[in-house]
Structures are given as C-alpha cells and as structure tokens.
CSV table of C-alpha atoms and ligand atoms in Angstrom, one decimal:
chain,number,residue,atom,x,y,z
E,1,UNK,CA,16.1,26.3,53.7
E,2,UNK,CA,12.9,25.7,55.0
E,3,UNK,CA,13.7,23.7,57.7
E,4,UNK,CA,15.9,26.4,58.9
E,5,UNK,CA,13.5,29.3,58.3
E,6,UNK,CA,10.4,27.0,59.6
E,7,UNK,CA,7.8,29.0,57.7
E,8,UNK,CA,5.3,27.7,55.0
E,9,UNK,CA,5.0,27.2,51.4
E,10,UNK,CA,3.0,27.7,48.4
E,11,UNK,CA,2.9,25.9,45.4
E,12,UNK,CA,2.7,27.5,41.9
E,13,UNK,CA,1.3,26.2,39.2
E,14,UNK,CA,3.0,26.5,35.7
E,15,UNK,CA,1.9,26.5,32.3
E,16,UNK,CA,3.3,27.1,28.7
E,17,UNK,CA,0.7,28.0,26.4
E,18,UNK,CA,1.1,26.9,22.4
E,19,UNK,CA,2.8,30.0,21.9
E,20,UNK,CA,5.6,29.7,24.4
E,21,UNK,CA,3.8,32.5,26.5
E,22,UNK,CA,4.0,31.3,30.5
E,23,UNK,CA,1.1,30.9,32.7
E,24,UNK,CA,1.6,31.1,36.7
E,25,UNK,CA,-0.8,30.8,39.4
E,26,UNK,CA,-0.6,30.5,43.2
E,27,UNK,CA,-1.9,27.7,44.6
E,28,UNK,CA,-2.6,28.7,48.2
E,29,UNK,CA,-2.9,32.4,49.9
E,30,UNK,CA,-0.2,34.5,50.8
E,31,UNK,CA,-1.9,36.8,52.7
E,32,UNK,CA,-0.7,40.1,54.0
E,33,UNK,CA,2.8,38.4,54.8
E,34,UNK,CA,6.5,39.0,53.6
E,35,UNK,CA,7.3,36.6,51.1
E,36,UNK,CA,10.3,35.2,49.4
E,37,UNK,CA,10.5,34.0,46.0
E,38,UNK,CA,12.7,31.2,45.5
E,39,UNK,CA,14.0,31.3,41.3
E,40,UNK,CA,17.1,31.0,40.2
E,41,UNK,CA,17.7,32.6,36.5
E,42,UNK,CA,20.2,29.8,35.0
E,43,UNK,CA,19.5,28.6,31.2
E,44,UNK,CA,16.8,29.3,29.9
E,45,UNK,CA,17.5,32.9,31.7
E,46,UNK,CA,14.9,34.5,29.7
E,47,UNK,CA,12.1,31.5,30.7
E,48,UNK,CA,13.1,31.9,34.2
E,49,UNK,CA,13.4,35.8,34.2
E,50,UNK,CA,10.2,36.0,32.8
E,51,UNK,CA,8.6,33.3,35.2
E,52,UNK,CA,10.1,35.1,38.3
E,53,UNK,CA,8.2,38.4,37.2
E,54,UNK,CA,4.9,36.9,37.1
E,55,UNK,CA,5.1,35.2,40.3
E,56,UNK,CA,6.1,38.5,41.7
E,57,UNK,CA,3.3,39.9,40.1
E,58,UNK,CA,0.7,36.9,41.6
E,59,UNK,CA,2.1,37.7,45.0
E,60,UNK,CA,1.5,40.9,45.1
E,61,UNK,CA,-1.2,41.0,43.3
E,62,UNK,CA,-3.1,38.2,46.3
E,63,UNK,CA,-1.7,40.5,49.2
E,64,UNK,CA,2.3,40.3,49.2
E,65,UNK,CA,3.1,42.6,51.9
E,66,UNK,CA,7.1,42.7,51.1
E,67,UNK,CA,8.8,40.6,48.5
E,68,UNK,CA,12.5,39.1,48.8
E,69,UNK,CA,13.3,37.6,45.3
E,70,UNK,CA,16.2,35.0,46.5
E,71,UNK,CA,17.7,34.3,42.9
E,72,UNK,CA,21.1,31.8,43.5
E,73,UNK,CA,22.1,32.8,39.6
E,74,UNK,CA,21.3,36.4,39.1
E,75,UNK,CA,21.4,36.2,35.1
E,76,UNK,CA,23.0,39.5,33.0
E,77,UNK,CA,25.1,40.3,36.4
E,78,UNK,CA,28.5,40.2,33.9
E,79,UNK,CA,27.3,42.9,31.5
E,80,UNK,CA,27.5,45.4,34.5
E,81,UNK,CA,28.7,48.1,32.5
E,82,UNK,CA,28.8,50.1,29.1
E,83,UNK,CA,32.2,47.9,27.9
E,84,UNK,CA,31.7,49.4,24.4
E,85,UNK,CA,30.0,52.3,23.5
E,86,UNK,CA,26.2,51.6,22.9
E,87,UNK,CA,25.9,48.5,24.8
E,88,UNK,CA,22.8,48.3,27.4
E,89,UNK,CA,23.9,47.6,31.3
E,90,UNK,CA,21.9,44.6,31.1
E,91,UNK,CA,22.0,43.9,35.1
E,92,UNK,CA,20.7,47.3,36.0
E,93,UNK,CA,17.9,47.3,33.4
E,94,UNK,CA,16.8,43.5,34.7
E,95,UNK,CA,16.3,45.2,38.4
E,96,UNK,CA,14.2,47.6,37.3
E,97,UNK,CA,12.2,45.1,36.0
E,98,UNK,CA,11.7,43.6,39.3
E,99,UNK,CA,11.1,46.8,40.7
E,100,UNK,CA,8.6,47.8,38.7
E,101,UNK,CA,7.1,44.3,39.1
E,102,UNK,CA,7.2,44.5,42.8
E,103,UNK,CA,10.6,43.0,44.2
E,104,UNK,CA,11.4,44.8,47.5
E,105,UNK,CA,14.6,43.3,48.4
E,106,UNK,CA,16.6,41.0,46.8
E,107,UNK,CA,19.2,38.3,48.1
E,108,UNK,CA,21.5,36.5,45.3
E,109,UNK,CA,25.1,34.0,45.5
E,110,UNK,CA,28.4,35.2,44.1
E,111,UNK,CA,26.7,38.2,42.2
E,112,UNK,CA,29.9,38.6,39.4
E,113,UNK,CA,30.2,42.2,40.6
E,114,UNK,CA,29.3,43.0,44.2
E,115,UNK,CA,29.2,46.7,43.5
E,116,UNK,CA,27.1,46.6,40.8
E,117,UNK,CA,24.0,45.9,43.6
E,118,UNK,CA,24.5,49.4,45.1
E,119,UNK,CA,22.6,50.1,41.8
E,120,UNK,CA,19.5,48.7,42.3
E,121,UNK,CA,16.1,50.5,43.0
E,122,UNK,CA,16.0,48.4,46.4
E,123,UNK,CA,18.1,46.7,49.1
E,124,UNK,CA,20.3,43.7,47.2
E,125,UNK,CA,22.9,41.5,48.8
E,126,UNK,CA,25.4,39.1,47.6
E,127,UNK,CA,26.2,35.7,49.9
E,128,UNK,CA,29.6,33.8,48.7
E,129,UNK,CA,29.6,29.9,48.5
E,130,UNK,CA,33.8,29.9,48.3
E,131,UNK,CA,34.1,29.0,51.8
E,132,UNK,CA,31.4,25.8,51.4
E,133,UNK,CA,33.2,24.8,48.0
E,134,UNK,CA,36.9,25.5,49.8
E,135,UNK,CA,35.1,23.6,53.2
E,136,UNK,CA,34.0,20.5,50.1
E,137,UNK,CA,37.5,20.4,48.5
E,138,UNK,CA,39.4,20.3,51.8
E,139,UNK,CA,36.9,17.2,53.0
E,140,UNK,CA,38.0,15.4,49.8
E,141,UNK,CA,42.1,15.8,51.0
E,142,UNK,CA,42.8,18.8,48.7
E,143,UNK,CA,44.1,21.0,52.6
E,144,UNK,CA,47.0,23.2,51.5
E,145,UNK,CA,46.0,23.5,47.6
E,146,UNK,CA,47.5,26.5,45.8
E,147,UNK,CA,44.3,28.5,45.0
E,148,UNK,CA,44.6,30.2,41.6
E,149,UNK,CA,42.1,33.2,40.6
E,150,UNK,CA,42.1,33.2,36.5
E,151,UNK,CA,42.0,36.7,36.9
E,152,UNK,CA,41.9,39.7,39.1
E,153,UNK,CA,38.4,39.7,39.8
E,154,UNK,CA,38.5,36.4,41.2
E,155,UNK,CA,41.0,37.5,44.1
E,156,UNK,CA,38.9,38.1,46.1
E,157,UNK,CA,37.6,34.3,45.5
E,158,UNK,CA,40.8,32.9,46.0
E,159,UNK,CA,41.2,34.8,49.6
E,160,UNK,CA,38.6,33.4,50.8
E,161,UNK,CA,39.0,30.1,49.9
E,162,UNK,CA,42.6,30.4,51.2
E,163,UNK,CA,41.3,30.7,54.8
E,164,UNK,CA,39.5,27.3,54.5
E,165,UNK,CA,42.2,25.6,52.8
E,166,UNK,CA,45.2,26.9,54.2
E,167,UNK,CA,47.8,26.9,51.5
E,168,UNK,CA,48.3,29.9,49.6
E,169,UNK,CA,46.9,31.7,46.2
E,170,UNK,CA,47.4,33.8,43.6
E,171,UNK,CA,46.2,35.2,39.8
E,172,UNK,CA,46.9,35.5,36.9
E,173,UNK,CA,46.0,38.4,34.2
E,174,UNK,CA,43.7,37.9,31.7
E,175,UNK,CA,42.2,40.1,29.1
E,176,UNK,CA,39.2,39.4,27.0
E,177,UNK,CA,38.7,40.9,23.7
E,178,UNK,CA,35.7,43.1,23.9
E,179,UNK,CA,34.9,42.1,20.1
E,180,UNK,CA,35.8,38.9,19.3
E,181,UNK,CA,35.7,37.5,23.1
E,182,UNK,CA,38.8,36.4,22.8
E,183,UNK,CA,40.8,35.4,26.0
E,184,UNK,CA,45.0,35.7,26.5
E,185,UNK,CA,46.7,35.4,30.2
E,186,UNK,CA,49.6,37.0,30.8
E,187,UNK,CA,52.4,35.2,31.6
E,188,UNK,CA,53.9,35.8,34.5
E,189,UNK,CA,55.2,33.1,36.9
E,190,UNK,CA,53.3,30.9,39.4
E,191,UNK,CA,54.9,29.4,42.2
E,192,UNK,CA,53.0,26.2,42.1
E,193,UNK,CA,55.8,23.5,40.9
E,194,UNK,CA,54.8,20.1,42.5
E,195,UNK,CA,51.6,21.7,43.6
E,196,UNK,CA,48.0,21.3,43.5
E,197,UNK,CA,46.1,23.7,42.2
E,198,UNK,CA,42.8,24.9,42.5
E,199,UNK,CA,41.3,27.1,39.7
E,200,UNK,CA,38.1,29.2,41.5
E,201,UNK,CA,35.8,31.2,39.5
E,202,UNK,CA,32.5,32.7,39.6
E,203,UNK,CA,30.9,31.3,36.8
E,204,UNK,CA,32.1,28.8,34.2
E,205,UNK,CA,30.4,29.4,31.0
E,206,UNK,CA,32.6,28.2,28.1
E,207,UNK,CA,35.1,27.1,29.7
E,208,UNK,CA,37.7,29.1,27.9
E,209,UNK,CA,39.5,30.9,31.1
E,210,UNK,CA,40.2,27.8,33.0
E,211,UNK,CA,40.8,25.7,30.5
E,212,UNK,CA,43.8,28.7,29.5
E,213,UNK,CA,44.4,28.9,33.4
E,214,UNK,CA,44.8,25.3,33.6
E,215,UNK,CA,47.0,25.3,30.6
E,216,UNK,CA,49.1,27.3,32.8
E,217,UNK,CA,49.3,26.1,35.7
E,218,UNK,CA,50.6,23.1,34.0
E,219,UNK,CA,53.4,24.6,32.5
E,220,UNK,CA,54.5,26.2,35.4
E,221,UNK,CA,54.6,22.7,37.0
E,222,UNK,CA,51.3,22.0,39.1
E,223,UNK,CA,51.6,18.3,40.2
E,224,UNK,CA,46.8,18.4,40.0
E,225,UNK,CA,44.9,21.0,38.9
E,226,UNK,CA,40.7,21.0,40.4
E,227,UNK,CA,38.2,23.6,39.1
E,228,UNK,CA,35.9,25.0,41.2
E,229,UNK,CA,33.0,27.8,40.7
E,230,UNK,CA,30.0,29.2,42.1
E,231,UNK,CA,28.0,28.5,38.8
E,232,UNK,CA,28.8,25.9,36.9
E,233,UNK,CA,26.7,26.9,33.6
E,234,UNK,CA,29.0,24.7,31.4
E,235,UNK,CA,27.9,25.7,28.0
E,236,UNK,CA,28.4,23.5,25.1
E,237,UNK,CA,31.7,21.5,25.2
E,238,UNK,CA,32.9,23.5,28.3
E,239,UNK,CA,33.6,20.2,30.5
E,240,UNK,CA,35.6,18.7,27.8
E,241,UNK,CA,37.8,21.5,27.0
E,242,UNK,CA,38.5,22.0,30.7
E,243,UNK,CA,39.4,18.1,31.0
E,244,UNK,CA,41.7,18.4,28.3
E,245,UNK,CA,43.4,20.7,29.6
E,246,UNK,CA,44.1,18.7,32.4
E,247,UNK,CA,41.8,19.1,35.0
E,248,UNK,CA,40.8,16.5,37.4
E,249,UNK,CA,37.4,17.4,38.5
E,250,UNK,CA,35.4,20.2,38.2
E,251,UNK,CA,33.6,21.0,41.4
E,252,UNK,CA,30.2,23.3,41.2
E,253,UNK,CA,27.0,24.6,43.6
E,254,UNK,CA,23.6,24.4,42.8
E,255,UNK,CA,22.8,27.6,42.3
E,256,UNK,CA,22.8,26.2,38.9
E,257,UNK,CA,21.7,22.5,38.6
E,258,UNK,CA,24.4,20.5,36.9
E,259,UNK,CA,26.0,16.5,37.1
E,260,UNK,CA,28.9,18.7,38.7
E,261,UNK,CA,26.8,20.3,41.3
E,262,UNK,CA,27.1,19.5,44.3
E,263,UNK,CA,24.7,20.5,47.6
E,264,UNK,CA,26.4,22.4,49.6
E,265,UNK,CA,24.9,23.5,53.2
E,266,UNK,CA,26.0,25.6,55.8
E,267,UNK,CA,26.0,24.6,59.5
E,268,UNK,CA,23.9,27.3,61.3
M,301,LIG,C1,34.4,36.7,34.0
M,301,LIG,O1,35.2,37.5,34.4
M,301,LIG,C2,33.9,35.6,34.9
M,301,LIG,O2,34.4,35.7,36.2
M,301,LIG,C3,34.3,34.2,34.3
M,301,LIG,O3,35.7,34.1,34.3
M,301,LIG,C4,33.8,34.0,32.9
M,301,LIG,O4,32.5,34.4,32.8
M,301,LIG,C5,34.0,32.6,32.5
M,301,LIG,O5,33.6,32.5,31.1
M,301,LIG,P1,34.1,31.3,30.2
M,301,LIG,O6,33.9,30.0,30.9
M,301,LIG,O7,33.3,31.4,29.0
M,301,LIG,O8,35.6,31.6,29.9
C-alpha cells in the first residue's frame, strides 16, 4: 500500500501493562498532516478495537489534521440491527466510538452490510475483495465455476464474482435462529449436477453455513465444491467441519491473517 500511496510511516510502539491495560505511543511526528490508521479489528476484536482508539487518540492528540481509520475487518458489522428486542446495534455504537475518539473518515473491505455505513457520524466506505478472490480462483483453473451465495445477502457476492469467473450463480435460503443460532437452508434445487461449485461468503466464522451449503451442493450433484470469503475468521473447528463436508480448499484475504489467507493485490 505504501508503495502505491508513496507517503511515509510511523512506527508505534505497543505495550501491555500487568493488568492487560494497552500502552501506545508514536514513535515519530505526524505533524499537521492527514493520516491513515492502518488496524484491522479480527480476534482479539476487543484488543484491537481498543488499540485502534488510542492510536487515534495519539494522532490527534500530536497534530492529526484528518484521520482515515482503514480497518480490513470492521468487527460488530453483523449485529447491524435490533434482531430481538433489547439487543444493542453493536456496529453503530463502535463508530461513535471512533468519532468521539477522532476518526474522520473511515475506509473498510466487505463491510457485512453496506447500508449500515450510511449510519455513521462520518464519511465510511466499503471496498469488495470478490473480484481478486474470483481473479485467484480462476488463475488456479476454477473459469466457469457455479458460484453459490449461502444465502441472500451474499448475492450480491456471487454477482460479482460471476463476472470474473464467467459461469453462472445462484443461492440458497437460509435462516438462522435468532436464539439458539441455529442455521436450516431451504431446499430448493440447484442446477449444479457435474459442476464445480464455489461457496462465497463474507465472513466464515464457524463454519456452519457452508459447511450446510456444501452439504447441499453435494446432494444436488456438484462434481467440487471451493469455499471462498472475504474473512476467513475460522473459529474453533470451522476448517474441519467445512472439509468434511466436502470441500476442497478453502480460499481467504488477509484482511484477517490466517494459513488460508492469501495476499491478494490489485493491479493499479
Ligand atoms: C452471515 O449472514 C454472514 O454472511 C456469514 O454467512 C456468517 O457470519 C457465517 O457464520 P458461520 O461461519 O458461523 O456460519
């Protein structure tokens, strides 16, 4: 990124005290300059929430004129609404956090809901990494996959990765128990007999939705299934389950460091 931008750095220093509290310093001036604050808010989300605040705060603090906050994995983004009644809307309360720390803009990948930035107390935008995962998949021979969405709000995922790969796509409907978290797909056919199949999602967490999309892809005939996602968080036994169910390889960015990530760049 630097190379691209050709601008200069400065190092932070970091610190844990006894008590888990973090320390952060600059190490270097920022002057009366725009800045952007490279951090992205994977596990430990609170750690790196909480470390992205104070070096907002240091920069603005030594002379920050405008701070971008670039954060690849913008944690909380999936509770973007009350689902049940008395929940928080975890996203909206974390940006006014960094507002009221001193974020003026703030630039993020594959945000779960797009609309959910129109929200924010400043100027957010969301960049999508399907076309450089589709561009990946295709230079490893997977041209003319069937691109599978495991449900609805990955449609607009599959779309896109469509126009890279060339073959076509479709979803299926899935429905998650608000209490128990439960997840069932609805079965309606998929026309991918003797096809492969490419699962894309936004995050993988547990791995529950495509392993179940997997599972069903396979009964409806898929010759290979392929995972792909954004952010491959992988929790617990989430690569196993979604092996087992058949997969092949599961394919990730970096906006969450992971053995399945993989660094993706754009061509300018
Ligand atoms: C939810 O709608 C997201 O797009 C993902 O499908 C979900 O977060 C994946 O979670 P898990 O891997 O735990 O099923």
């Amino acid at each position: 990124m630097l190379r691209f931008l050709g601008v200069g750095t400065v190092p932070l220093v970091f610190k844990t005290y006894p008590d888990g509290e973090f320390y952060v310093r600059l190490d270097g001036k920022v002057g009366n300059e725009e800045v952007a604050i490279v951090q992205t808010t994977s596990p430990p989300q609170d750690a790196r929430l909480m470390q992205l605040m104070l070096i907002v705060d240091a920069a603005k603090r030594h002379g920050a004129k405008k701070i971008t906050a670039v954060v690849p994995y913008l944690a909380y983004a999936r509770q973007d609404r009350v689902f049940l009644e008395g929940e928080a809307v975890s996203i909206e309360a974390v940006a006014h956090m960094l507002k009221a720390v001193g974020v003026d803009n703030l630039i993020t990948v594959n945000v779960h809901q797009q609309k959910v930035l129109e929200k924010f107390p400043f100027p957010a935008k969301t960049v999508s990494a399907i076309t450089l995962l589709a561009e990946y998949l295709k230079s490893k021979g997977l041209e003319k996959a069937f691109a599978l969405a495991p449900d609805d709000g990955a449609l607009w995922l599959v779309e896109e990765a469509k126009t890279v790969l060339g073959g076509e796509c479709g979803y299926i409907e899935k429905h998650r128990d608000l209490h128990t978290g439960q997840i069932s797909m609805e079965k309606k056919r998929l026309d991918v007999k003797g096809k492969v199949v490419i699962i894309f999602d936004d995050v993988i967490s547990t791995g529950g939705t495509i392993a179940l999309a997997a599972k069903y892809a396979s009964e409806c005939g898929a010759s290979k299934i392929y995972a792909a996602c954004v952010h491959p968080l992988l929790i617990g036994d989430a690569e196993k389950k979604i092996l087992d169910a058949g997969v092949e390889e599961i394919v990730g960015t970096d906006t969450v460091p992971s053995h399945v990530s993989k660094s993706l760049h754009c061509t300018f």
